[in-house]
PDB file of C-alpha atoms in Angstrom:
ATOM      1  CA  VAL A1302      -4.515 -14.290   4.753  1.00 89.00           C
ATOM      2  CA  GLN A1303      -5.324 -13.943   1.080  1.00 96.00           C
ATOM      3  CA  LEU A1304      -5.133 -10.249  -0.087  1.00 97.00           C
ATOM      4  CA  GLN A1305      -6.679  -8.730  -3.384  1.00 97.00           C
ATOM      5  CA  ALA A1306      -5.819  -5.260  -4.542  1.00 97.00           C
ATOM      6  CA  SER A1307      -7.646  -3.311  -7.218  1.00 98.00           C
ATOM      7  CA  GLY A1308      -8.054   0.352  -8.202  1.00 98.00           C
ATOM      8  CA  GLY A1309      -5.411   0.683 -10.456  1.00 98.00           C
ATOM      9  CA  GLY A1310      -5.427   2.406 -13.888  1.00 98.00           C
ATOM     10  CA  LEU A1311      -4.424   5.298 -16.202  1.00 98.00           C
ATOM     11  CA  VAL A1312      -4.505   8.981 -15.106  1.00 98.00           C
ATOM     12  CA  GLN A1313      -3.250  12.045 -15.938  1.00 98.00           C
ATOM     13  CA  ALA A1314      -0.512  13.943 -13.671  1.00 98.00           C
ATOM     14  CA  GLY A1315      -1.859  15.547 -11.260  1.00 97.00           C
ATOM     15  CA  GLY A1316      -4.952  13.400 -10.929  1.00 98.00           C
ATOM     16  CA  SER A1317      -5.872  11.008  -7.919  1.00 98.00           C
ATOM     17  CA  LEU A1318      -6.512   7.199  -7.725  1.00 98.00           C
ATOM     18  CA  ARG A1319      -7.619   5.191  -4.470  1.00 98.00           C
ATOM     19  CA  LEU A1320      -6.428   1.551  -4.396  1.00 98.00           C
ATOM     20  CA  SER A1321      -8.338  -0.986  -2.481  1.00 98.00           C
ATOM     21  CA  CYS A1322      -6.962  -4.103  -0.757  1.00 98.00           C
ATOM     22  CA  ALA A1323      -9.456  -6.673   0.419  1.00 98.00           C
ATOM     23  CA  ALA A1324      -8.296  -9.190   2.784  1.00 97.00           C
ATOM     24  CA  SER A1325      -9.845 -12.510   3.837  1.00 96.00           C
ATOM     25  CA  GLY A1326      -8.779 -14.279   6.924  1.00 90.00           C
ATOM     26  CA  ARG A1327      -8.245 -12.524  10.476  1.00 93.00           C
ATOM     27  CA  ILE A1328      -6.253  -9.578  10.689  1.00 95.00           C
ATOM     28  CA  PHE A1329      -4.992  -9.230  14.382  1.00 96.00           C
ATOM     29  CA  SER A1330      -4.228  -5.880  16.281  1.00 96.00           C
ATOM     30  CA  SER A1331      -0.451  -6.190  16.163  1.00 96.00           C
ATOM     31  CA  HIS A1332      -0.440  -6.652  12.367  1.00 97.00           C
ATOM     32  CA  VAL A1333       0.601  -4.078  10.091  1.00 98.00           C
ATOM     33  CA  MET A1334      -0.911  -3.315   6.477  1.00 98.00           C
ATOM     34  CA  GLY A1335       1.647  -1.836   3.680  1.00 98.00           C
ATOM     35  CA  TRP A1336       1.611  -0.956   0.391  1.00 98.00           C
ATOM     36  CA  PHE A1337       4.693  -1.248  -1.684  1.00 98.00           C
ATOM     37  CA  ARG A1338       5.368  -0.385  -5.040  1.00 98.00           C
ATOM     38  CA  GLN A1339       7.755  -1.863  -8.151  1.00 98.00           C
ATOM     39  CA  THR A1340       8.774  -0.700 -11.908  1.00 97.00           C
ATOM     40  CA  PRO A1341      10.326  -3.255 -14.002  1.00 94.00           C
ATOM     41  CA  GLY A1342      13.983  -3.742 -13.303  1.00 95.00           C
ATOM     42  CA  SER A1343      13.865  -1.992 -10.023  1.00 97.00           C
ATOM     43  CA  GLU A1344      13.372  -3.461  -6.413  1.00 97.00           C
ATOM     44  CA  ARG A1345      10.055  -3.415  -4.634  1.00 97.00           C
ATOM     45  CA  GLU A1346       9.856  -0.412  -2.649  1.00 98.00           C
ATOM     46  CA  PHE A1347       7.740   0.697   0.498  1.00 98.00           C
ATOM     47  CA  VAL A1348       5.134   3.234   0.197  1.00 98.00           C
ATOM     48  CA  ALA A1349       3.000   3.346   3.206  1.00 98.00           C
ATOM     49  CA  ALA A1350       1.937   1.154   6.043  1.00 98.00           C
ATOM     50  CA  VAL A1351      -0.777   1.325   8.883  1.00 98.00           C
ATOM     51  CA  ARG A1352      -1.174  -0.451  12.003  1.00 98.00           C
ATOM     52  CA  TRP A1353      -4.143  -2.647  12.175  1.00 97.00           C
ATOM     53  CA  GLY A1354      -4.934  -2.168  15.841  1.00 96.00           C
ATOM     54  CA  THR A1355      -4.321   1.758  16.155  1.00 96.00           C
ATOM     55  CA  GLY A1356      -4.638   3.103  12.575  1.00 96.00           C
ATOM     56  CA  LYS A1357      -1.342   4.911  13.058  1.00 97.00           C
ATOM     57  CA  THR A1358       0.285   5.368   9.462  1.00 97.00           C
ATOM     58  CA  TYR A1359       4.107   5.511   8.132  1.00 97.00           C
ATOM     59  CA  TYR A1360       5.145   6.935   4.810  1.00 97.00           C
ATOM     60  CA  ALA A1361       8.012   6.831   2.526  1.00 97.00           C
ATOM     61  CA  ASP A1362       9.400  10.576   2.135  1.00 96.00           C
ATOM     62  CA  PHE A1363       8.297  10.652  -1.739  1.00 94.00           C
ATOM     63  CA  VAL A1364       4.643  10.265  -0.913  1.00 91.00           C
ATOM     64  CA  LYS A1365       4.191  12.287   2.349  1.00 83.00           C
ATOM     65  CA  GLY A1366       1.580  14.933   1.676  1.00 91.00           C
ATOM     66  CA  ARG A1367       0.245  13.141  -1.268  1.00 97.00           C
ATOM     67  CA  PHE A1368      -0.832   9.530  -0.472  1.00 98.00           C
ATOM     68  CA  THR A1369      -3.136   8.438   2.373  1.00 98.00           C
ATOM     69  CA  ILE A1370      -3.003   5.093   3.846  1.00 98.00           C
ATOM     70  CA  SER A1371      -6.351   3.868   5.677  1.00 98.00           C
ATOM     71  CA  ARG A1372      -8.047   0.901   6.772  1.00 97.00           C
ATOM     72  CA  SER A1373     -11.457  -0.509   7.828  1.00 97.00           C
ATOM     73  CA  THR A1374     -11.289  -3.197  10.337  1.00 95.00           C
ATOM     74  CA  ALA A1375     -15.255  -3.571   9.527  1.00 95.00           C
ATOM     75  CA  GLU A1376     -14.621  -4.040   5.862  1.00 96.00           C
ATOM     76  CA  ASN A1377     -11.464  -5.806   6.519  1.00 96.00           C
ATOM     77  CA  ALA A1378      -9.619  -3.524   3.764  1.00 97.00           C
ATOM     78  CA  VAL A1379      -6.732  -1.238   3.579  1.00 98.00           C
ATOM     79  CA  TYR A1380      -6.944   1.849   0.987  1.00 98.00           C
ATOM     80  CA  LEU A1381      -4.258   4.017  -0.434  1.00 98.00           C
ATOM     81  CA  GLN A1382      -5.962   7.489  -1.690  1.00 98.00           C
ATOM     82  CA  MET A1383      -3.011   8.762  -4.012  1.00 98.00           C
ATOM     83  CA  ASN A1384      -3.509  12.705  -5.072  1.00 98.00           C
ATOM     84  CA  SER A1385      -1.153  14.615  -7.238  1.00 97.00           C
ATOM     85  CA  LEU A1386       0.049  11.867  -8.949  1.00 98.00           C
ATOM     86  CA  GLU A1387       3.536  12.221 -11.150  1.00 97.00           C
ATOM     87  CA  PRO A1388       4.697  10.208 -13.993  1.00 97.00           C
ATOM     88  CA  GLU A1389       7.139   8.897 -11.720  1.00 96.00           C
ATOM     89  CA  ASP A1390       4.326   7.170  -9.491  1.00 97.00           C
ATOM     90  CA  THR A1391       3.614   4.758 -12.331  1.00 98.00           C
ATOM     91  CA  ALA A1392       4.345   1.325 -10.934  1.00 98.00           C
ATOM     92  CA  ASP A1393       2.687  -1.777  -9.951  1.00 98.00           C
ATOM     93  CA  TYR A1394       1.217  -1.482  -6.447  1.00 98.00           C
ATOM     94  CA  TYR A1395       1.496  -4.506  -3.985  1.00 98.00           C
ATOM     95  CA  CYS A1396      -0.528  -4.645  -0.701  1.00 98.00           C
ATOM     96  CA  ALA A1397       0.968  -6.956   1.633  1.00 98.00           C
ATOM     97  CA  ILE A1398       0.841  -7.947   5.662  1.00 98.00           C
ATOM     98  CA  SER A1399       3.356  -8.124   8.333  1.00 97.00           C
ATOM     99  CA  ARG A1400       2.825 -10.373  11.258  1.00 96.00           C
ATOM    100  CA  SER A1401       5.771  -9.194  12.931  1.00 94.00           C
ATOM    101  CA  GLY A1402       4.928  -5.407  13.145  1.00 92.00           C
ATOM    102  CA  LEU A1403       5.890  -2.247  11.649  1.00 94.00           C
ATOM    103  CA  SER A1404       8.728  -2.688   8.616  1.00 94.00           C
ATOM    104  CA  TYR A1405      10.135  -0.837   5.565  1.00 96.00           C
ATOM    105  CA  THR A1406      11.491  -4.041   4.105  1.00 96.00           C
ATOM    106  CA  VAL A1407       9.694  -6.190   1.798  1.00 97.00           C
ATOM    107  CA  THR A1408      11.260  -9.531   3.462  1.00 96.00           C
ATOM    108  CA  ALA A1409       9.202  -8.806   6.881  1.00 96.00           C
ATOM    109  CA  TYR A1410       6.017  -8.923   5.229  1.00 97.00           C
ATOM    110  CA  ASN A1411       4.242 -12.215   4.893  1.00 95.00           C
ATOM    111  CA  ASP A1412       1.424 -12.302   2.466  1.00 96.00           C
ATOM    112  CA  TRP A1413       1.316 -10.509  -0.807  1.00 98.00           C
ATOM    113  CA  GLY A1414      -1.711  -9.534  -2.902  1.00 96.00           C
ATOM    114  CA  GLN A1415      -1.264  -9.343  -6.699  1.00 95.00           C
ATOM    115  CA  GLY A1416      -0.312  -6.057  -8.131  1.00 94.00           C
ATOM    116  CA  THR A1417      -2.432  -3.467  -9.379  1.00 98.00           C
ATOM    117  CA  LEU A1418      -0.730  -1.388 -12.152  1.00 98.00           C
ATOM    118  CA  VAL A1419      -0.915   2.615 -11.836  1.00 98.00           C
ATOM    119  CA  THR A1420       0.107   4.270 -14.771  1.00 98.00           C
ATOM    120  CA  VAL A1421       0.407   8.413 -14.964  1.00 98.00           C
ATOM    121  CA  SER A1422       0.761  10.000 -18.009  1.00 98.00           C
ATOM    122  CA  SER A1423       2.221  13.276 -18.260  1.00 95.00           C
TER     123      SER A1423
END
């Protein structure tokens, strides 16, 4: 599966952005789509995930209540709505697919999109 992330940009603290990840190829109901983020010099970290079949969602504690992950089976895409953004949210954001079910670790995800940069100014 090829993934194409988009929607990053520059936003002021307190603002919102919506990231999109378009997938080409078949996604099965057992697959999980995730968003991760990474800053220079840091490891890539889990942000949110959604089960493709049920739509059940999972979040890192630091984004609960601010970010919402969703998927569209019709559009073969996953989204990340980010509200109340903080300067600490500045990072490259990556979408990825796990064929082995839910995981919060980078190594469990098989295919990755390119990063989309989110910059939050104070």
